[in-house]
mmCIF file of C-alpha atoms in Angstrom:
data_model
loop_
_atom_site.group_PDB
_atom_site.id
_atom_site.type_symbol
_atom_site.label_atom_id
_atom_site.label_comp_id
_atom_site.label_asym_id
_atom_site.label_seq_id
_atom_site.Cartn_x
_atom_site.Cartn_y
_atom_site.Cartn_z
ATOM 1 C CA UNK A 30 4.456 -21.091 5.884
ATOM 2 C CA UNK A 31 1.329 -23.165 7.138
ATOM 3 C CA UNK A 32 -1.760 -20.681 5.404
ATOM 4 C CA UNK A 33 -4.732 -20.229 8.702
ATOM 5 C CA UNK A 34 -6.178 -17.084 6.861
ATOM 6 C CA UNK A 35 -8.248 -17.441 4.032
ATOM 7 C CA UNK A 36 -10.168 -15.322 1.279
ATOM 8 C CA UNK A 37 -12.925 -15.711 -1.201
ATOM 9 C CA UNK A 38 -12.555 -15.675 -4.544
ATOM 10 C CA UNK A 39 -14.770 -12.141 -4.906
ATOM 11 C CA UNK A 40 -12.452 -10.578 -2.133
ATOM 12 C CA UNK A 41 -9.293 -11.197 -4.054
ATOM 13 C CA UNK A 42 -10.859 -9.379 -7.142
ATOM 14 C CA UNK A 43 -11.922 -6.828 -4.944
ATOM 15 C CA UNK A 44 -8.567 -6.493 -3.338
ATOM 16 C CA UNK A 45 -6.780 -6.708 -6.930
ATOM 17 C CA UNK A 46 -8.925 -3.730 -7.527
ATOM 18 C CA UNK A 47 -8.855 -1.505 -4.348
ATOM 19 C CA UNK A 48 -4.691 -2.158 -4.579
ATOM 20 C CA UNK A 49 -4.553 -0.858 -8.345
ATOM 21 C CA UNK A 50 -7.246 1.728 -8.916
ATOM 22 C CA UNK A 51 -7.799 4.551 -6.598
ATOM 23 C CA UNK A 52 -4.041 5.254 -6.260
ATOM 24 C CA UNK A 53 -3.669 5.428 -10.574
ATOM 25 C CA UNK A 54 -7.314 6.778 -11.121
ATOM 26 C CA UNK A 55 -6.189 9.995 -9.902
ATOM 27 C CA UNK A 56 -2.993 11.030 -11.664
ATOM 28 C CA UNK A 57 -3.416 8.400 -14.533
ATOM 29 C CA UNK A 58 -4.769 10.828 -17.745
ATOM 30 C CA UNK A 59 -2.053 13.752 -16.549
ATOM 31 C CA UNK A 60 0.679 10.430 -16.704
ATOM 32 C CA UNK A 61 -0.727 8.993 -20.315
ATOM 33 C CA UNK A 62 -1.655 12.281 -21.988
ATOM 34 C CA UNK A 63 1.636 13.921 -21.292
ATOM 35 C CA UNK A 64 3.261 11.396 -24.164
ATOM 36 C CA UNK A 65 -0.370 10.043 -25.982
ATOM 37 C CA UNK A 66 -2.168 13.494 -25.932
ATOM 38 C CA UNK A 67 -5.379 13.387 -27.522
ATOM 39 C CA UNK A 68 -4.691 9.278 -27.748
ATOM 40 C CA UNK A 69 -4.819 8.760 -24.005
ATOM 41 C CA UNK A 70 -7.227 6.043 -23.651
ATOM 42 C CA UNK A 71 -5.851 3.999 -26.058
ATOM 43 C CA UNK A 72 -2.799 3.958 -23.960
ATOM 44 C CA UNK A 73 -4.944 1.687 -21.130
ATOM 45 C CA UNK A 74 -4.580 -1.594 -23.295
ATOM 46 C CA UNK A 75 -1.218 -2.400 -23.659
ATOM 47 C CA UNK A 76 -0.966 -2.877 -19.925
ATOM 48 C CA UNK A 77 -4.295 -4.807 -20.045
ATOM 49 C CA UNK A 78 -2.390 -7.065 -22.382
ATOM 50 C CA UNK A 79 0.607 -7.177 -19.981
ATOM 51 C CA UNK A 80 -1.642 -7.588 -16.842
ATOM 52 C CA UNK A 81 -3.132 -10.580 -18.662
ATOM 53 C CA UNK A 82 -0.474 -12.414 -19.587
ATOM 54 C CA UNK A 83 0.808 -11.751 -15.638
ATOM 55 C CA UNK A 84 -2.410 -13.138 -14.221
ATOM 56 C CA UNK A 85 -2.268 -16.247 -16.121
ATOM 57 C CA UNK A 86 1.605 -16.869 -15.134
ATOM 58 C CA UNK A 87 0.927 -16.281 -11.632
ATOM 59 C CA UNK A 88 -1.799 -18.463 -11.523
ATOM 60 C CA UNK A 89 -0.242 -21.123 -13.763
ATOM 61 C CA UNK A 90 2.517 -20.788 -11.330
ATOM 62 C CA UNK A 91 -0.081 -21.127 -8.392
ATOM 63 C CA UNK A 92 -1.749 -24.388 -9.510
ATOM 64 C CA UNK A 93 1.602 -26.194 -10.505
ATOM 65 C CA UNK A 94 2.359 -25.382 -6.564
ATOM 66 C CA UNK A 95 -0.927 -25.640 -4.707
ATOM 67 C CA UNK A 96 -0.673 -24.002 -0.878
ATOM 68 C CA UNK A 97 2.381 -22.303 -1.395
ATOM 69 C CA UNK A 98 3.219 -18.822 -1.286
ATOM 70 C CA UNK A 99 5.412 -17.299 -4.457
ATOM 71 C CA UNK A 100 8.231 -17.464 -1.894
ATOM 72 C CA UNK A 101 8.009 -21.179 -1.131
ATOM 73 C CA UNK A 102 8.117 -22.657 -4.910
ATOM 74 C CA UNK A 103 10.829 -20.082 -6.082
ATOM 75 C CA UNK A 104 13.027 -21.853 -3.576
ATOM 76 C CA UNK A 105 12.047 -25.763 -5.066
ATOM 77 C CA UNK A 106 12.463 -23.587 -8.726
ATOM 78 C CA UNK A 107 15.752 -22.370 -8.083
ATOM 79 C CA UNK A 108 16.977 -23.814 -5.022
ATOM 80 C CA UNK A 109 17.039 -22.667 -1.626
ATOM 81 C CA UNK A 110 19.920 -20.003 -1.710
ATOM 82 C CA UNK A 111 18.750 -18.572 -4.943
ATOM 83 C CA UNK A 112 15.253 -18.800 -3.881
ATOM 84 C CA UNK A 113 16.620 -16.827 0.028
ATOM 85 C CA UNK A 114 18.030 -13.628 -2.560
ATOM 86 C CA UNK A 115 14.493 -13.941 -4.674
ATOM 87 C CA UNK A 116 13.124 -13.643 -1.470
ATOM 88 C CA UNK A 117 15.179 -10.410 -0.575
ATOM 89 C CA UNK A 118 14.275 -9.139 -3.945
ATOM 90 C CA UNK A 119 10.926 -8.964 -3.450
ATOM 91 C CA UNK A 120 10.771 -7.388 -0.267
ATOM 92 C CA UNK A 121 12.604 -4.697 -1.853
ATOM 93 C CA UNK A 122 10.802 -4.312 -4.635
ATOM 94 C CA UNK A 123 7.184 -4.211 -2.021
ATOM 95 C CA UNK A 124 9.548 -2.262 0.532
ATOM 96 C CA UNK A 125 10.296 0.648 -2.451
ATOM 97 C CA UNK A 126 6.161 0.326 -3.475
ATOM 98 C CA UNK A 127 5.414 1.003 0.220
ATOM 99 C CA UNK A 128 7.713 3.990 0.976
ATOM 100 C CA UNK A 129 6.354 5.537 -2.614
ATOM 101 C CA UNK A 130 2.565 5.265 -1.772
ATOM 102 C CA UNK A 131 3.125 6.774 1.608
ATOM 103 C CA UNK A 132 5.206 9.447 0.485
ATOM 104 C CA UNK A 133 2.551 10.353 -1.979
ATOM 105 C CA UNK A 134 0.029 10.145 0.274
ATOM 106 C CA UNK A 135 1.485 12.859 2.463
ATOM 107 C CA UNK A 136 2.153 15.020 -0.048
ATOM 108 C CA UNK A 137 -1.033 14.601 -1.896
ATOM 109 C CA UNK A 138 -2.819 15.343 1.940
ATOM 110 C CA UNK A 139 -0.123 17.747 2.965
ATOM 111 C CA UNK A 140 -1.088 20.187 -1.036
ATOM 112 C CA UNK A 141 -4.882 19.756 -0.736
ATOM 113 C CA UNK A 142 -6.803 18.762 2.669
ATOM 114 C CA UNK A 143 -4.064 19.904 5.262
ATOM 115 C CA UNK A 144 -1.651 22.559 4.161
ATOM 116 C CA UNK A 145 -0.356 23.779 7.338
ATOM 117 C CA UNK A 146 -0.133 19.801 8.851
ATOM 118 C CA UNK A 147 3.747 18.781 8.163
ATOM 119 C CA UNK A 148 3.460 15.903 5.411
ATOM 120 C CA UNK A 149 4.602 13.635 7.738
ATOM 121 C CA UNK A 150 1.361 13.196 9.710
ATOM 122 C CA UNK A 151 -0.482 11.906 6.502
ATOM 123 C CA UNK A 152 2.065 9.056 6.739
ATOM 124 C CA UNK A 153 1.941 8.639 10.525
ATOM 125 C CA UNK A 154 -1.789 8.403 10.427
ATOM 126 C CA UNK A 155 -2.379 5.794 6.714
ATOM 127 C CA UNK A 156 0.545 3.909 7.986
ATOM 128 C CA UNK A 157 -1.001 3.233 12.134
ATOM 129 C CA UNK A 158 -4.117 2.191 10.555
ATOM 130 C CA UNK A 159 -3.120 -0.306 7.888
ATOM 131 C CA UNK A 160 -1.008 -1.931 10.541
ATOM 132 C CA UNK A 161 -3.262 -2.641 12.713
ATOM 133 C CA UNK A 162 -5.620 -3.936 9.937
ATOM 134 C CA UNK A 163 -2.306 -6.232 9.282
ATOM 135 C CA UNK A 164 -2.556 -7.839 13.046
ATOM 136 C CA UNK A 165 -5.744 -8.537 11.867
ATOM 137 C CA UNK A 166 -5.381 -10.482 9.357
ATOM 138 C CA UNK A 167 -5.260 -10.937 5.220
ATOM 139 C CA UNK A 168 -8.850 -12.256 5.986
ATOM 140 C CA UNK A 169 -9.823 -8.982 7.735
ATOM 141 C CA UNK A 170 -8.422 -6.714 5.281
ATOM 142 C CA UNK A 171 -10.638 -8.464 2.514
ATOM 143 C CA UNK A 172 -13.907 -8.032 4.636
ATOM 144 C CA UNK A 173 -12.777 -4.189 4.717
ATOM 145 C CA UNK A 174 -12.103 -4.045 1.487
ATOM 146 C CA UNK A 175 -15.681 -5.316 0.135
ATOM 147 C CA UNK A 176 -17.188 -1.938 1.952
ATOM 148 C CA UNK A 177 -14.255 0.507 0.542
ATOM 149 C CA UNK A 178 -14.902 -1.491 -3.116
ATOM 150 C CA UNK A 179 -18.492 -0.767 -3.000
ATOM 151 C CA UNK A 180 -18.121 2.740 -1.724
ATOM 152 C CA UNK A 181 -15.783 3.796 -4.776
ATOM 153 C CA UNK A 182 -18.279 1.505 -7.477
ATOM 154 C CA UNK A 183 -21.405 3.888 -5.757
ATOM 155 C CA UNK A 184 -19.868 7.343 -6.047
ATOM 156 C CA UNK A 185 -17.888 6.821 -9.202
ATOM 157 C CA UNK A 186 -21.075 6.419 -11.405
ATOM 158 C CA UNK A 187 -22.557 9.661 -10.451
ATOM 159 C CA UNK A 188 -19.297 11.560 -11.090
ATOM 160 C CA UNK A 189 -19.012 9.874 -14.510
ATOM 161 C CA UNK A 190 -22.806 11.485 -15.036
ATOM 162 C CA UNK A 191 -22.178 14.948 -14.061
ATOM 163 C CA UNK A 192 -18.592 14.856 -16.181
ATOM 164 C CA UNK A 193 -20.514 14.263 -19.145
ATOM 165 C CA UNK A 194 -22.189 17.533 -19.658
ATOM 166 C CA UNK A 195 -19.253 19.415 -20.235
ATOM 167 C CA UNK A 196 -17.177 17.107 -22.477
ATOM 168 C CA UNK A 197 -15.938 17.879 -26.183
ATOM 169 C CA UNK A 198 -15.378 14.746 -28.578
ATOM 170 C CA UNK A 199 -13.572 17.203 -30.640
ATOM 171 C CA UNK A 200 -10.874 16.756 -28.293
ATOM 172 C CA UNK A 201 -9.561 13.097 -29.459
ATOM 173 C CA UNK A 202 -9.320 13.765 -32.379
ATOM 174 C CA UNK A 203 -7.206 12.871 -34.419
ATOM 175 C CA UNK A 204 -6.930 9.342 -33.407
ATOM 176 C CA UNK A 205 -3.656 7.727 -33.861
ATOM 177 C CA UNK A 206 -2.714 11.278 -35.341
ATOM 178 C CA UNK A 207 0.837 10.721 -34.179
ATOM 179 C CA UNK A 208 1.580 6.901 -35.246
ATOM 180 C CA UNK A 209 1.664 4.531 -32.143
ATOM 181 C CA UNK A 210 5.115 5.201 -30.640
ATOM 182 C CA UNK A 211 3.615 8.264 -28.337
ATOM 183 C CA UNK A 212 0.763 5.909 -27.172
ATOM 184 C CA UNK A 213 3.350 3.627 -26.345
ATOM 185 C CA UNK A 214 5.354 5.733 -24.542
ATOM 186 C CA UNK A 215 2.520 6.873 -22.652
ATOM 187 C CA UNK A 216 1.953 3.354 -22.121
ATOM 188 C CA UNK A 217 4.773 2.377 -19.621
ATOM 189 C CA UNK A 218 3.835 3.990 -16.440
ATOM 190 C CA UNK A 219 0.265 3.380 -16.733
ATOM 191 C CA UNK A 220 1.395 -0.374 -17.837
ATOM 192 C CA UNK A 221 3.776 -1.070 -14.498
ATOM 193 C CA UNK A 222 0.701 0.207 -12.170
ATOM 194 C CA UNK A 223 -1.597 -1.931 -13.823
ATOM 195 C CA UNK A 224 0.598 -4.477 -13.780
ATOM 196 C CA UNK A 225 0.289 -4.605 -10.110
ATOM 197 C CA UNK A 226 -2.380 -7.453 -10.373
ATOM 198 C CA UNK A 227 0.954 -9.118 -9.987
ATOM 199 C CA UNK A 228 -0.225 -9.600 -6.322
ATOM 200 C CA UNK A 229 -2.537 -12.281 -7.387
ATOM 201 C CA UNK A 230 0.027 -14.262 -7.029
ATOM 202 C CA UNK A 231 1.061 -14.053 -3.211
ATOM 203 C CA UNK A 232 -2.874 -14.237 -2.334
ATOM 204 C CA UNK A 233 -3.656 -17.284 -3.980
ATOM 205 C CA UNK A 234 -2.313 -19.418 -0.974
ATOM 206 C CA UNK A 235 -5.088 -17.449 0.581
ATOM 207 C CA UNK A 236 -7.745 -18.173 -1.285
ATOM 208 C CA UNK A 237 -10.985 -20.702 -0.357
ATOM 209 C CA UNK A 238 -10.975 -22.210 -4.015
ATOM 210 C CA UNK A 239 -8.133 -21.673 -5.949
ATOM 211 C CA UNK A 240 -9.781 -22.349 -9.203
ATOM 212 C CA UNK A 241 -11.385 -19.306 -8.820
ATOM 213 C CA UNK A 242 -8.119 -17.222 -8.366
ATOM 214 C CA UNK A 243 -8.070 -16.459 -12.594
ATOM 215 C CA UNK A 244 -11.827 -15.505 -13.172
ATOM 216 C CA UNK A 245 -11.058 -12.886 -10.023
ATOM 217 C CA UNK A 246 -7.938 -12.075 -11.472
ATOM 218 C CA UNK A 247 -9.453 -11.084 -15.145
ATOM 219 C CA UNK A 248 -12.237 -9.551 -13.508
ATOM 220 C CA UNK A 249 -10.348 -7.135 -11.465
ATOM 221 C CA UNK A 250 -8.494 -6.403 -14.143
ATOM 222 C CA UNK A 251 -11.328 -5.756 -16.827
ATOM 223 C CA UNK A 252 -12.464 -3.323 -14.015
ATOM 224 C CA UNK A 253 -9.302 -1.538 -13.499
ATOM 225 C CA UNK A 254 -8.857 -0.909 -17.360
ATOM 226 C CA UNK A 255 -12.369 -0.386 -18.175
ATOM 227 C CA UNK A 256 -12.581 2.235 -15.602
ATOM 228 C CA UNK A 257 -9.598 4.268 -16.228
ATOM 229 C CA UNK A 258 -10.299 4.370 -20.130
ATOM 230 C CA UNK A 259 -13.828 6.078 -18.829
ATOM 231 C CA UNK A 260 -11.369 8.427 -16.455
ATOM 232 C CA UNK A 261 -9.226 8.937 -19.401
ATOM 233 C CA UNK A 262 -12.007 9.820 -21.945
ATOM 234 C CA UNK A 263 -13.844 11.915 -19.770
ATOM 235 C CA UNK A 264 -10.412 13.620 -18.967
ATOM 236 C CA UNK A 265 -9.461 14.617 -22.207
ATOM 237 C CA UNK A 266 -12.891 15.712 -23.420
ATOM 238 C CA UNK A 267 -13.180 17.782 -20.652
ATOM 239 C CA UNK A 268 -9.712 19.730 -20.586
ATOM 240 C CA UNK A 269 -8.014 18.662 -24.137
ATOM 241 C CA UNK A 270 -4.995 19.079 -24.723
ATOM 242 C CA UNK A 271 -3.869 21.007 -21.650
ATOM 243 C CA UNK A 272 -4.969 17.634 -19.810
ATOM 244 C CA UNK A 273 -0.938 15.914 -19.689
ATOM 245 C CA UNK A 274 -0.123 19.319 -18.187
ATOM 246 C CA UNK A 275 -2.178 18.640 -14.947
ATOM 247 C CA UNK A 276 -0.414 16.327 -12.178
ATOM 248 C CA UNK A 277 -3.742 14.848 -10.180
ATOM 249 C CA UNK A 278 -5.932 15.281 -13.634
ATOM 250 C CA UNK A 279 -8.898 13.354 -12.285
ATOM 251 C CA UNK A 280 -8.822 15.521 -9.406
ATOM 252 C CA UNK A 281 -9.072 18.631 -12.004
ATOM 253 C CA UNK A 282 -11.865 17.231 -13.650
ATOM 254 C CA UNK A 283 -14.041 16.709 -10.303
ATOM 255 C CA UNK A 284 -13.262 20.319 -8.867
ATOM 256 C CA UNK A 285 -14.629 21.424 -12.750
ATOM 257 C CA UNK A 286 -17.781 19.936 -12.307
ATOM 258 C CA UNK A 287 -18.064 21.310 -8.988
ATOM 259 C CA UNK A 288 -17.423 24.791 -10.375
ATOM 260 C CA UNK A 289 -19.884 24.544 -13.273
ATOM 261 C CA UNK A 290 -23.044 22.791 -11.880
ATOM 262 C CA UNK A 291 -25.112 23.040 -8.654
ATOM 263 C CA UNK A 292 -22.887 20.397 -6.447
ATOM 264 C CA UNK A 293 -20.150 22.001 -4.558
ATOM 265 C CA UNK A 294 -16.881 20.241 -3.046
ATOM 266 C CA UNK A 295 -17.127 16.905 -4.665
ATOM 267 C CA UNK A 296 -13.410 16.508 -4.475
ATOM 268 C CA UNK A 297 -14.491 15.632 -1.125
ATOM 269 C CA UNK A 298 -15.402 12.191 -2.955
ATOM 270 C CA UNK A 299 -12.210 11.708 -4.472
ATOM 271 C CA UNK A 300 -10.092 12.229 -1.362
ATOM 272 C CA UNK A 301 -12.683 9.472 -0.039
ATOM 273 C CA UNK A 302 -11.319 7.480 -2.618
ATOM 274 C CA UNK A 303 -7.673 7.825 -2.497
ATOM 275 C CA UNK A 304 -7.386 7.265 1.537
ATOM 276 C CA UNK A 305 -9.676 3.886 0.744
ATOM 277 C CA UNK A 306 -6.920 2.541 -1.878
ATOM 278 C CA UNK A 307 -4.025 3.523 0.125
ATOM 279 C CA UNK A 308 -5.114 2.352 3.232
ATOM 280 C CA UNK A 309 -5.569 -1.323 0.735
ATOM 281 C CA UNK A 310 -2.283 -0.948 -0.529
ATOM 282 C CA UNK A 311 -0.241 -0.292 2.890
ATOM 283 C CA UNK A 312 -1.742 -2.761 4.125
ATOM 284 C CA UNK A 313 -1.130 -5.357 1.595
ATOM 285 C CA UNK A 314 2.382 -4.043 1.266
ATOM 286 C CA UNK A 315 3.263 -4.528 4.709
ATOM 287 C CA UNK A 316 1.931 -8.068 5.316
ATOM 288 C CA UNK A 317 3.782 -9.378 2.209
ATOM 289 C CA UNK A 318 6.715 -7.482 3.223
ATOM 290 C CA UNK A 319 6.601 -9.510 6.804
ATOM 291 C CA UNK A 320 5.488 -12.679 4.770
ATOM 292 C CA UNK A 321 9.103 -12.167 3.059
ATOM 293 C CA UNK A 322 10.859 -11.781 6.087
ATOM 294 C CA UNK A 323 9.177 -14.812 7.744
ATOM 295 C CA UNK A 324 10.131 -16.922 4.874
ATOM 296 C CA UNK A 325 13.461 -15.789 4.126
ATOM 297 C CA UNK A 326 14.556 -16.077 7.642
ATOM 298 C CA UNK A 327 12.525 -18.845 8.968
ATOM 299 C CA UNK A 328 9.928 -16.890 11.841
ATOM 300 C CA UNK A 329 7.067 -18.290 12.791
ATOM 301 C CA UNK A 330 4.575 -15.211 13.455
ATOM 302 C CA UNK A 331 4.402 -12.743 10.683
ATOM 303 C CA UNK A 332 2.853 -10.312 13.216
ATOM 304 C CA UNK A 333 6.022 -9.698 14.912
ATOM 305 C CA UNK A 334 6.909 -7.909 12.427
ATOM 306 C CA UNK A 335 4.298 -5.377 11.720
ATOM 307 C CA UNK A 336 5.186 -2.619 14.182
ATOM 308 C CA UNK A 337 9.117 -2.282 13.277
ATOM 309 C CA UNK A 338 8.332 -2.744 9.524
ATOM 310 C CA UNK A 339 5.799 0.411 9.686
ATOM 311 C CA UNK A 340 8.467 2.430 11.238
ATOM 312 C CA UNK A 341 10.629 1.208 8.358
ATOM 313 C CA UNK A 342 8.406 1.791 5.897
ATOM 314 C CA UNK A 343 7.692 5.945 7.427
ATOM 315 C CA UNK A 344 11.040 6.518 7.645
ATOM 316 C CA UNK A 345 11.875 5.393 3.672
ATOM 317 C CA UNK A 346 9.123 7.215 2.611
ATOM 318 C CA UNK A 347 10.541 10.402 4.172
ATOM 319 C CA UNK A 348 13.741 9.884 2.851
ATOM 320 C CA UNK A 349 12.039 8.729 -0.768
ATOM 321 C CA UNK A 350 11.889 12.354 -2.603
ATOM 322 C CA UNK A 351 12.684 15.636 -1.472
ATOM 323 C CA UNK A 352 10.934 17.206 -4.214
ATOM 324 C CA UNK A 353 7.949 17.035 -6.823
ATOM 325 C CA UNK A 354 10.055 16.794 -9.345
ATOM 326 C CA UNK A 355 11.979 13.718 -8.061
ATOM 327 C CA UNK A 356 8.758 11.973 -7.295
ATOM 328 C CA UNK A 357 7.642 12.570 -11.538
ATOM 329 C CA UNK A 358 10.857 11.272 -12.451
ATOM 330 C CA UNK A 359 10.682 8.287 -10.716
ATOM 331 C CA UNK A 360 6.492 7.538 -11.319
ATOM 332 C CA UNK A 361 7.259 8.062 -15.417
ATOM 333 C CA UNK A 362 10.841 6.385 -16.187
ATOM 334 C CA UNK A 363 12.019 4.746 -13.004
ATOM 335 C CA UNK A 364 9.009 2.766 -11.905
ATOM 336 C CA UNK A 365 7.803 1.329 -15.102
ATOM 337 C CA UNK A 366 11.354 -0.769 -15.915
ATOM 338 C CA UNK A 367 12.164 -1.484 -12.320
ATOM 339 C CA UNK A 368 7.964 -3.071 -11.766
ATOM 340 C CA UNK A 369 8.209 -4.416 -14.978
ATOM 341 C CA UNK A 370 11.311 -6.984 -14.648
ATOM 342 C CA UNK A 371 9.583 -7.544 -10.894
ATOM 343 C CA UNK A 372 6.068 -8.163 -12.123
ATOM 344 C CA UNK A 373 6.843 -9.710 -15.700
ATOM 345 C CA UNK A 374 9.758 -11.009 -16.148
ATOM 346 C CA UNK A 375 11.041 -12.862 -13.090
ATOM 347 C CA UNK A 376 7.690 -14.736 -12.947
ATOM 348 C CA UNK A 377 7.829 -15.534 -16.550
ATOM 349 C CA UNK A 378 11.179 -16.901 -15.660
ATOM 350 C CA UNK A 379 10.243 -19.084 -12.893
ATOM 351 C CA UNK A 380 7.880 -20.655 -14.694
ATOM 352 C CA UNK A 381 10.006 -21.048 -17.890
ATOM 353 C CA UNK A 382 12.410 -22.625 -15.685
ATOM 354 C CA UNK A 383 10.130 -24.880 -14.056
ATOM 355 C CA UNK A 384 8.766 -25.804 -17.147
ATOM 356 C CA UNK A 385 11.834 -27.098 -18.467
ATOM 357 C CA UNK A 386 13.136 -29.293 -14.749
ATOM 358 C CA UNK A 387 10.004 -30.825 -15.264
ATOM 359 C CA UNK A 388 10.941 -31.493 -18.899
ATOM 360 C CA UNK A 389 14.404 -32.919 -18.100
ATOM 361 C CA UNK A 390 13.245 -34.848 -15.566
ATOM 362 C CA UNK A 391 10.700 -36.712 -17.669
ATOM 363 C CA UNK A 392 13.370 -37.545 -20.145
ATOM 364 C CA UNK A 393 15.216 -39.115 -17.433
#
């Protein structure tokens, strides 16, 4: 695919961000304390170590195949037929993110802005506007992005302020009172959603300088971590050890401040927050799942696609989960080991593989 569109290197990290954080700030202590209890926070940095080690594959991967999309070079990795099925593999694995996001979305609208508005309209309504941000562009949806980015830095800081007053360090104690197994366990889900930084490497052809795609990589994801292990702490200080009990925790701890101090309906803010980063994420989701498409079947204008791959993408998500219940399941042991061998593994394979043709053909 010839690349027209192009990013900077501070709108990547931005996007990185807006894609990962404000869809895992919200239910992320609730996730991790459920298995880590007291512990957490600590369970934030073995996906940092994960989302590391994917950011410098992807862009190891990136500058061994300058200009081309992930797509493109798994096809000269493993050959054109393999490389077709990678390419179906992928857009199932962005198709199933997609349809999850939106059908959380419209429930998490549908429980606490719109009760009597059927769930579907959430959907209907994220789903219109992040296509037509796709028509737009990958360029246009970074220029968006830098406002919602700077929007969520601004009101997040203030929030963090007022949380303080009311928080217990008694609560985290003991530290590593359990051993390390439940922080690991807590671990996974946070880990696969973190892991997401795995997009880094289908905007790189995108980018203005490419050697600028790690710095914005590792700064996005120094964010990210360092952001939810303030979420986390504040969470668990504030609510201890009823916090893995509570489904949007961060949520929880925003309507508590409003309860106890002078400011009234600052979930407000975090409802700002969510719609920014899944408005990011739909829209990211749906051009890579038309820049599989295009590749795998050869089409010239990934535009084309937009409009019957939004009506896709509402109709899996209301099919997704009929219940709550279903949804948890999914988020806590589904998710993690299907985004995992997506995000970790089958990169770390293509490059292991390329690595070693490049080997073989030396010797020859």
């Amino acid at each position: 695919m010839k690349v027209t569109e192009q990013i900077t290197g501070t709108q990547l990290g931005l996007l990185l961000f807006t894609f990962v954080f404000p869809a895992l700030v919200i239910p992320a202590p609730g996730i991790t304390a459920a298995f880590a209890g007291q512990n957490a926070w600590l369970a934030v940095f073995p996906g940092a170590l994960l989302g590391v080690t994917n950011i410098l594959v992807m862009t190891a991967l990136g500058n061994l195949y300058p200009g081309l999309t992930i797509l493109e070079y798994g096809e000269k990795i493993v050959g054109k037929w393999l490389g077709k099925g990678l390419g179906l593999f992928f857009f199932y694995y962005w198709f199933s993110l997609v349809t999850v996001s939106i059908n959380e979305h419209s429930r998490f609208i549908n429980t606490f802005l719109l009760p009597r508005t059927p769930s579907v309209v959430g959907g209907l309504t994220i789903v219109a506007l992040s296509a037509l941000a796709v028509y737009a562009g990958i360029e246009v949806i970074g220029r968006c992005n830098i406002f919602l980015s700077l929007l969520i830095f601004m009101v997040l800081v203030p929030l963090f302020m007022l949380a303080l007053q009311d928080t217990n360090v008694t609560h985290l104690m003991p530290v590593m009172g359990e051993g390390f197994v439940p922080v690991l366990l807590g671990s996974l889900p946070l880990s696969a959603n973190i892991n997401q930084v795995f997009l880094i490497g289908w905007l790189i052809p995108f980018l203005k300088q490419r050697r600028e795609a790690r710095k914005a990589g590792m700064l996005a994801l120094l964010g990210i971590v360092g952001l939810i292990v303030i979420v986390d702490l504040l969470t668990v200080m504030t609510f201890g050890p009823i916090t893995g009990k509570l489904t949007y925790s961060f949520l929880s701890l925003i309507q508590y401040i409003g309860i106890q101090g002078s400011f009234e309906r600052l979930e407000a803010i975090v409802f700002a927050i969510w719609v920014s980063g899944v408005f990011v994420k739909v829209a990211v989701c749906l051009f890579l799942l038309a820049l599989c498409l295009t590749n795998v079947f050869g089409i010239r204008n990934y535009r084309n696609l937009v409009a019957p791959l939004s009506l896709l993408s509402i109709i899996g998500a209301v099919w997704a989960f009929k219940t709550k219940a279903q949804f948890q399941q999914f988020e806590t042991f589904t998710y993690p080991i299907w985004a995992i061998l997506t995000q970790n593994l089958v990169p770390s394979l293509l490059l292991a593989i390329d690595a070693v043709k490049r080997k073989a053909s030396s010797l020859l």
